[in-house]
Tab-separated table of C-alpha atoms in Angstrom:
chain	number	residue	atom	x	y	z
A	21	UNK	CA	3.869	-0.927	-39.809
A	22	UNK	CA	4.617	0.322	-36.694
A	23	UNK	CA	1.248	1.812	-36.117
A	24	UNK	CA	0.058	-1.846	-36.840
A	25	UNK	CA	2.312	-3.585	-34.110
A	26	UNK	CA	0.964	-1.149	-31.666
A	27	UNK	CA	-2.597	-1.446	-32.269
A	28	UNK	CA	-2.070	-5.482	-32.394
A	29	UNK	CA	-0.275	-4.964	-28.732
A	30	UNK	CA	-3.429	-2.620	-27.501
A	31	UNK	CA	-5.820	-5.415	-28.393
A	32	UNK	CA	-3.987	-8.210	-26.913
A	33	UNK	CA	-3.627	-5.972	-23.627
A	34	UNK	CA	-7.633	-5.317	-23.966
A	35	UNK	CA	-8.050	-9.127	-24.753
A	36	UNK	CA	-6.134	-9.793	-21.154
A	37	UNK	CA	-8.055	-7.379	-19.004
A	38	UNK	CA	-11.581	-9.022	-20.778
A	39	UNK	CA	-10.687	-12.794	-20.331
A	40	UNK	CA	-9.178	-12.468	-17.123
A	41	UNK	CA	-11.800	-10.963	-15.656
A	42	UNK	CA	-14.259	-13.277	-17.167
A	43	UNK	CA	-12.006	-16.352	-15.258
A	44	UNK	CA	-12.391	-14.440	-12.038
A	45	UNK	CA	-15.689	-13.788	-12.362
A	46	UNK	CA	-17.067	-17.576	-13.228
A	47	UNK	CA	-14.521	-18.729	-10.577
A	48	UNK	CA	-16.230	-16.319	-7.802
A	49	UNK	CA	-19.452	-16.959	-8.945
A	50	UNK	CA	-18.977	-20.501	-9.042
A	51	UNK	CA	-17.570	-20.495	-5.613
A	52	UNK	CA	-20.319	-18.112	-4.332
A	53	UNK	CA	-22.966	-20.858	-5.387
A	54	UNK	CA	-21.522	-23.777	-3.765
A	55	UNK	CA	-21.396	-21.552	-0.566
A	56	UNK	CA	-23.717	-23.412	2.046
A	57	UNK	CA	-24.503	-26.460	-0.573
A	58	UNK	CA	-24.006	-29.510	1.561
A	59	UNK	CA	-24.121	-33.052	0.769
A	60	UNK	CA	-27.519	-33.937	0.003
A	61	UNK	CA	-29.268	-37.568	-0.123
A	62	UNK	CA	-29.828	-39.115	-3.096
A	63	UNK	CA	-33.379	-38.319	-4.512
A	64	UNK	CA	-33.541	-35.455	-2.219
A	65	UNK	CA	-35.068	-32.042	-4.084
A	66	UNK	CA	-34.346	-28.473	-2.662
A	67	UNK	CA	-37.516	-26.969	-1.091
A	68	UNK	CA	-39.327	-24.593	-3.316
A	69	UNK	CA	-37.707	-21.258	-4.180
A	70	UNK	CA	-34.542	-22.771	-3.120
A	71	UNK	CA	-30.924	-23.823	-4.391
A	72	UNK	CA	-29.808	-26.991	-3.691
A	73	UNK	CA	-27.822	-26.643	-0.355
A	74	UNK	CA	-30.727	-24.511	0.924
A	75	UNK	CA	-29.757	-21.374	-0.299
A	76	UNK	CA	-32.583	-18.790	-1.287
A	77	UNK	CA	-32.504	-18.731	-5.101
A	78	UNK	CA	-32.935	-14.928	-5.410
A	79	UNK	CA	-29.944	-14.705	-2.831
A	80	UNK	CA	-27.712	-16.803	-5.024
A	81	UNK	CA	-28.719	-14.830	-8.347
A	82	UNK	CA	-28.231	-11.127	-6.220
A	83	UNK	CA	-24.918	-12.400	-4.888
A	84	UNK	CA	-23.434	-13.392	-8.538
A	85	UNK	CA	-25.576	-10.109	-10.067
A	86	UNK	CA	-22.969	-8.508	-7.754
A	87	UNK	CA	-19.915	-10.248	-8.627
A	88	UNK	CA	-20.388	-9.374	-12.315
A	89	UNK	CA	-21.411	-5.596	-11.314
A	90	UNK	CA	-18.223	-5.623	-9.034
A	91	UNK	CA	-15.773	-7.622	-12.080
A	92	UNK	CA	-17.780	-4.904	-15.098
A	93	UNK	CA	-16.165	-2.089	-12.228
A	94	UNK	CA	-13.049	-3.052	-11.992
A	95	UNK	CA	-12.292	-3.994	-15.934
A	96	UNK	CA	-13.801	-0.962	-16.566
A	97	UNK	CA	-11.448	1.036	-14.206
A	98	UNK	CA	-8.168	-1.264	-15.492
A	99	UNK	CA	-9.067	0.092	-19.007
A	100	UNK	CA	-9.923	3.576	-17.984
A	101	UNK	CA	-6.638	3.818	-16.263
A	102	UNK	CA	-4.358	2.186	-19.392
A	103	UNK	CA	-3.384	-0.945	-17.148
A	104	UNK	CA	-2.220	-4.073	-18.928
A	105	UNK	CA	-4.244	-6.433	-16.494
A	106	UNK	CA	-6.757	-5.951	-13.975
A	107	UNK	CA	-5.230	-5.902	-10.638
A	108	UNK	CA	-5.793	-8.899	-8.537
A	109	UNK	CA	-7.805	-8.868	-5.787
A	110	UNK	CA	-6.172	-9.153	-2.345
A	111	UNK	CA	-7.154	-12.179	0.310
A	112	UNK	CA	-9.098	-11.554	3.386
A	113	UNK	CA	-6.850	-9.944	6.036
A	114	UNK	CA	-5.214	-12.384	8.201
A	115	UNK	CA	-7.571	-13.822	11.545
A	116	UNK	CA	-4.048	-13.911	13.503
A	117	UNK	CA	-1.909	-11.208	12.441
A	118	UNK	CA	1.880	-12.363	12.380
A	119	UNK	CA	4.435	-11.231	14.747
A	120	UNK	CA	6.286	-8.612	13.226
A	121	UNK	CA	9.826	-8.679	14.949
A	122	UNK	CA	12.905	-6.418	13.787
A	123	UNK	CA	14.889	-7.651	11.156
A	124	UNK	CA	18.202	-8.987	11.299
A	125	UNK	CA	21.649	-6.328	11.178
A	126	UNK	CA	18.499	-3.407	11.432
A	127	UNK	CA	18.838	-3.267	15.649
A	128	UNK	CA	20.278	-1.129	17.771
A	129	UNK	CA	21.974	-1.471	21.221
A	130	UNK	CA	19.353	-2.510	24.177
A	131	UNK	CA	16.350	-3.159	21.259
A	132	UNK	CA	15.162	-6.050	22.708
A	133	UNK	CA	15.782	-5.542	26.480
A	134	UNK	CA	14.058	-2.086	25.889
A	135	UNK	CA	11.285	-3.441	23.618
A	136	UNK	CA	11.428	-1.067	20.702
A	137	UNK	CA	9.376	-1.023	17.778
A	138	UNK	CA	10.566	-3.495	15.309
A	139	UNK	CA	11.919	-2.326	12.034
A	140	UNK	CA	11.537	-4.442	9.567
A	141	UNK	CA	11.173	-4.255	4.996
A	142	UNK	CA	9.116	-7.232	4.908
A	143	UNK	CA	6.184	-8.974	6.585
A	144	UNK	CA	6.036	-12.508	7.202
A	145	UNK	CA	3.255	-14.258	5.189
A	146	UNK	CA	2.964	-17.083	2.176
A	147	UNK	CA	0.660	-14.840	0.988
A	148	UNK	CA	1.294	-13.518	-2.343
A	149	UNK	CA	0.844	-9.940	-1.664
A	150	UNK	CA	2.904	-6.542	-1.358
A	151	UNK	CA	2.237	-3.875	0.432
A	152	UNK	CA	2.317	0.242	-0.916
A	153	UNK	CA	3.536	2.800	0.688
A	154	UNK	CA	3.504	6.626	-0.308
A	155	UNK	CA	6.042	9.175	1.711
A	156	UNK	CA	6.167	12.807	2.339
A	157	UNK	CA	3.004	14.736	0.672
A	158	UNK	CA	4.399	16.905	-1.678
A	159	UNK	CA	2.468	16.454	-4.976
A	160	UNK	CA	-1.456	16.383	-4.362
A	161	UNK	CA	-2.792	14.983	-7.092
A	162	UNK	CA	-6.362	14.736	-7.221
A	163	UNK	CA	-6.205	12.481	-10.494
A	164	UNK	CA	-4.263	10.243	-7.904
A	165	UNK	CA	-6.963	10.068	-5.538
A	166	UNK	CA	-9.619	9.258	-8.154
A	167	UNK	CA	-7.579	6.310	-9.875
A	168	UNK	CA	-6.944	5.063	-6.299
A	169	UNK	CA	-10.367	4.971	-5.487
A	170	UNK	CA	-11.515	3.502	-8.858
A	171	UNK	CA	-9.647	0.818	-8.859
A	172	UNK	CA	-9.594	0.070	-5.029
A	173	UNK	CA	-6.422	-0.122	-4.512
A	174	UNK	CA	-5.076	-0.046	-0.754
A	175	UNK	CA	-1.627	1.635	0.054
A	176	UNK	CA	-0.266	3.409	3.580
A	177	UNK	CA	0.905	7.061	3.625
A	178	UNK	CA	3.887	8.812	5.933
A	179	UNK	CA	3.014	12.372	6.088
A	180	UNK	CA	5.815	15.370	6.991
A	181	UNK	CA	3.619	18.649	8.297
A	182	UNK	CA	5.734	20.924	6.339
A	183	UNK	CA	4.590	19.883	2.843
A	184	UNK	CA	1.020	18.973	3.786
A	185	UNK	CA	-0.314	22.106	5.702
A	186	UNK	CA	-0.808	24.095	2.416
A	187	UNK	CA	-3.680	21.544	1.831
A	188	UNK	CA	-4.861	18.963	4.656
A	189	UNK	CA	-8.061	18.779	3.245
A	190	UNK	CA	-6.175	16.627	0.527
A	191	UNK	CA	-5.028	14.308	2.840
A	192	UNK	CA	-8.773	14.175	4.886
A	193	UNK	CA	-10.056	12.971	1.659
A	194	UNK	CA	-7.475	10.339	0.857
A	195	UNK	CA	-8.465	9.171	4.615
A	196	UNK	CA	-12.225	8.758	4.339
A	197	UNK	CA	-10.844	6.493	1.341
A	198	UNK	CA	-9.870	4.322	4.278
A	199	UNK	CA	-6.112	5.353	3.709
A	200	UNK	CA	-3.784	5.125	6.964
A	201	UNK	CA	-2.450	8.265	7.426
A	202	UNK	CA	1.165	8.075	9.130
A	203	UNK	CA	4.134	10.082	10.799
A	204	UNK	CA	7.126	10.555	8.361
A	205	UNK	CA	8.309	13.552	11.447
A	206	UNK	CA	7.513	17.156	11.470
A	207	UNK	CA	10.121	18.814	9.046
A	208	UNK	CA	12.027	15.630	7.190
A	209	UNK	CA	15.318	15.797	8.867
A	210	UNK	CA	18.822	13.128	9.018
A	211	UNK	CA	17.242	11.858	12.310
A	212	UNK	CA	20.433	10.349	13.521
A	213	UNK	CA	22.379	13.995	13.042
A	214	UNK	CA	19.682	15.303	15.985
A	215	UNK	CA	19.586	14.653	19.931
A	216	UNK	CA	17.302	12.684	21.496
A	217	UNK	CA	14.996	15.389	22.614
A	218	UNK	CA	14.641	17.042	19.168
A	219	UNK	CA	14.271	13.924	17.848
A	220	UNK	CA	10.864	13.869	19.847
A	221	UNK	CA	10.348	16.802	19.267
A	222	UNK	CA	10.170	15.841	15.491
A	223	UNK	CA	7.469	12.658	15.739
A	224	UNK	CA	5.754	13.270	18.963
A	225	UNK	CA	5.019	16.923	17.171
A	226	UNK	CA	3.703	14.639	13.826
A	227	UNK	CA	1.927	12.753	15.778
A	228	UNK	CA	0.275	15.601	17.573
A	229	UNK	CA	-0.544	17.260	13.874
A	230	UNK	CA	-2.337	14.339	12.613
A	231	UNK	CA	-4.251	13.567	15.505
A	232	UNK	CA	-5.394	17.347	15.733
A	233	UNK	CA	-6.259	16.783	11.788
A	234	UNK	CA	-7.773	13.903	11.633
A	235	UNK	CA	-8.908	12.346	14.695
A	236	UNK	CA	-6.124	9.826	15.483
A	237	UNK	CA	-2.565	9.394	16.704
A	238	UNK	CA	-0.809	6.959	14.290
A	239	UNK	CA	1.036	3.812	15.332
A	240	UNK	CA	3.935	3.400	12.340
A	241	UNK	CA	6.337	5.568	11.649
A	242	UNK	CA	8.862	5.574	8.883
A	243	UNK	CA	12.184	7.921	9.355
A	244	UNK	CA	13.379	10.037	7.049
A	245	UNK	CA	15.625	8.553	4.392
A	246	UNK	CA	15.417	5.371	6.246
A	247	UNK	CA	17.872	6.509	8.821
A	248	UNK	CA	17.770	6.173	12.766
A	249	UNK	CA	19.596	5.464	15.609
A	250	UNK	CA	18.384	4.175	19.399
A	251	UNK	CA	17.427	8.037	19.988
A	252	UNK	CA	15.117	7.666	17.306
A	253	UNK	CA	13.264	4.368	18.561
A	254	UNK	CA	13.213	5.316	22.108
A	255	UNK	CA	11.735	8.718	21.319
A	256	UNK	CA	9.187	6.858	18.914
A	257	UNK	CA	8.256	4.420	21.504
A	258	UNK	CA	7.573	7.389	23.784
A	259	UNK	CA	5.295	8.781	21.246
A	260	UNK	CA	2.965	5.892	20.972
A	261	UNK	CA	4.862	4.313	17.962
A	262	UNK	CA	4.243	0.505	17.636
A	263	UNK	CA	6.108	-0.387	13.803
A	264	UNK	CA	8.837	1.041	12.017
A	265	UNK	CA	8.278	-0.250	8.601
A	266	UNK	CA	10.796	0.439	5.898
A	267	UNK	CA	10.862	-1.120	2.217
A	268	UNK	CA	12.141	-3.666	0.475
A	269	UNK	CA	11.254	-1.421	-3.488
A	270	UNK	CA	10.857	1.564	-3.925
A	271	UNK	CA	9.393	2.644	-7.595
A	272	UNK	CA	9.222	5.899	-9.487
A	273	UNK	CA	7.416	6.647	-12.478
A	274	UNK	CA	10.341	5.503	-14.959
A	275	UNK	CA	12.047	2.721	-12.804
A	276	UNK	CA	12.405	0.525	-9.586
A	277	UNK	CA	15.011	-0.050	-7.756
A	278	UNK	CA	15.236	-2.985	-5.422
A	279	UNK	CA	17.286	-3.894	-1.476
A	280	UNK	CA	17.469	-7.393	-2.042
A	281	UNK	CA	20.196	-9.281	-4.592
A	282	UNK	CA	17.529	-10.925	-6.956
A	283	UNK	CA	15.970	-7.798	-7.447
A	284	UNK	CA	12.052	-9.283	-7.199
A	285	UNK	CA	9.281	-9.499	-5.344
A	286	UNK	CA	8.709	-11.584	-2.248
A	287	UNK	CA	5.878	-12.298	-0.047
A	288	UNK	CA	5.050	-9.365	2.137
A	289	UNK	CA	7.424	-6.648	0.757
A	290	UNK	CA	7.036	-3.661	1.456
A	291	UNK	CA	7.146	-1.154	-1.335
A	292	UNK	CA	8.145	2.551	-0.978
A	293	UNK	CA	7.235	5.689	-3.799
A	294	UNK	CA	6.710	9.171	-3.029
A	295	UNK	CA	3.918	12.131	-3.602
A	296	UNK	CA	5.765	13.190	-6.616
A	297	UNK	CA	4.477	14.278	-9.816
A	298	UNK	CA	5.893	16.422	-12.759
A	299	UNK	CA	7.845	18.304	-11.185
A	300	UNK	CA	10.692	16.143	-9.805
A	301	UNK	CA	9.860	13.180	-12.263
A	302	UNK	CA	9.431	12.833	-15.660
A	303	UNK	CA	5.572	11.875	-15.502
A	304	UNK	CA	2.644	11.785	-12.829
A	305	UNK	CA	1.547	9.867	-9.454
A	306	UNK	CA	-0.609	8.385	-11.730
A	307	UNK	CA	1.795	7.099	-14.126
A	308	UNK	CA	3.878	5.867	-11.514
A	309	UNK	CA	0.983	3.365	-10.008
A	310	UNK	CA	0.164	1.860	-13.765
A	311	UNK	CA	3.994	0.981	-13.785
A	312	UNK	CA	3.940	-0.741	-9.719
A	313	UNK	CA	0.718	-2.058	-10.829
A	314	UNK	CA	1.727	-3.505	-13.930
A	315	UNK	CA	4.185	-4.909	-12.222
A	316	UNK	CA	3.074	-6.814	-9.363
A	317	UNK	CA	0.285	-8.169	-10.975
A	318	UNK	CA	1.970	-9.688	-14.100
A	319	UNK	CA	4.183	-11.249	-11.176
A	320	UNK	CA	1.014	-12.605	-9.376
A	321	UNK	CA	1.026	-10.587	-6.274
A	322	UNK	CA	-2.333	-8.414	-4.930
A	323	UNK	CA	-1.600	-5.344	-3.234
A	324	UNK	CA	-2.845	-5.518	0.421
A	325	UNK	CA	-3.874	-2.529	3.631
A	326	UNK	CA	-0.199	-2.924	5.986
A	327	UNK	CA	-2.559	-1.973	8.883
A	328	UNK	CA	-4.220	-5.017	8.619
A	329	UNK	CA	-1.547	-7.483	9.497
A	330	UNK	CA	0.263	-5.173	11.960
């Protein structure tokens, strides 16, 4: 019986991933054809070769050949990776990106008057999307990268030189992904416990290491543990630091565990996991994305790039 039960719960899961990407694909395609089509007079017959609207009839066919192509890609990936649902596409990035300031009880003395970088767990938008972000660099898992890339999902990474220089090639190939590829300091340490200059010693020496590694000098940086002081955002600000995002979730492969009372999503939260894999959990990198991605998208939300509404 059991047996049974699961099966019936496999095909209802499969039945999901099919019908919801049939929706989004008829909705799209729908949408893509009425692209252009204006109000037409009455009688009036589009030109030969032509949708109505004006739009080249080979154009309109291509554009929804695509669609499907793009919807058969990612059900096939959703499957392929054991997801529940496929995961929802993300909106446009923002034409005015909204002004990040720090959040409230996260200051320090003279933030303002000294314009720091902001810290902040959350970024201000209606939109429903969250935002992932993977620290450290420990575990390089290249079945990571590939389900990453399959399924096109965005996230943010905060690198620490002393677990990726066994293998920066790992990280160059997570970056021609279009992955943002960020200073998490040079050696990991309880920032606050440090003086100022070591303190800059730590990022500006990250930030040195990526841009030597891969062409540019990030603009976010995350502290260690979470934990910083005004040493820490005056010596970021000297190294060219612009954000200091935090998280509102963090997840591991077996749970979440949450910063705000309701413990839910929101609107801009930022989520936080780790390069971990067997080794310190009880399961993969991989298996730790199906369970965020199950997640936020039985809860409606599309995972979005940071970068592109700092």
């Amino acid at each position: 019986m059991g047996s049974v039960v699961q099966n019936d719960k496999k095909a209802v899961r499969r039945g999901r991933i099919r019908g919801g990407v049939a929706v989004l694909a008829l909705t799209a395609i729908a949408s893509g054809c009425a692209q252009g089509g204006g109000p037409g007079t009455a009688g009036s017959r589009p030109a030969a070769g032509q949708e109505p609207g004006g739009t080249p009839a080979g154009a309109s066919r291509s554009y929804a050949d695509r669609l499907r192509a793009d919807h058969a890609e990612r059900v096939a990936a959703a499957r392929r990776w054991g997801l529940e649902e496929v995961p929802l596409v993300p909106p446009a990035p923002p034409a005015r990106k909204p002004r990040i300031t720090t959040r409230e009880g996260f200051e320090v003395r003279g933030h303002e008057e000294q314009d720091l970088p902001p810290v902040f767990t959350t970024v201000p938008t209606e939109r429903k999307v969250v935002f992932l972000t993977i620290d450290d660099g420990a575990d390089k898992d290249p079945a990571f990268l590939r389900m990453m890339s399959e399924l096109k999902i965005p996230y943010t990474a905060f690198l620490s030189d002393y677990l990726i220089k066994d293998d920066y090639r790992f990280f160059a190939r997570m970056q021609a992904e279009g992955v943002g590829l960020n200073n998490h300091t040079l050696h990991h340490p309880y920032l606050p416990g440090l003086s100022y200059q070591r303190q800059k010693h730590e990022i500006c020496g990250m930030q040195d290491v990526i841009e030597e590694r891969y062409g540019e000098r990030p603009t976010l940086f995350r502290p260690p543990y979470g934990n910083y002081n005004r040493d820490t955002l005056r010596a970021a600000k000297r190294c060219g630091v612009k954000h200091v995002p935090l998280w509102s979730e963090e997840v591991f492969v077996d749970h979440w565990e949450y910063r705000e009372w309701d413990r839910d999503l929101h609107p801009g939260d930022i989520v936080l996991t780790h390069f971990r894999g067997r080794n310190d959990w009880k399961g993969s990198m991989p298996d730790m994305i199906r369970r965020f991605l199950n997640k936020v998208t039985r809860k409606g939300y599309a995972v979005a790039r940071l970068e592109d509404y700092l």
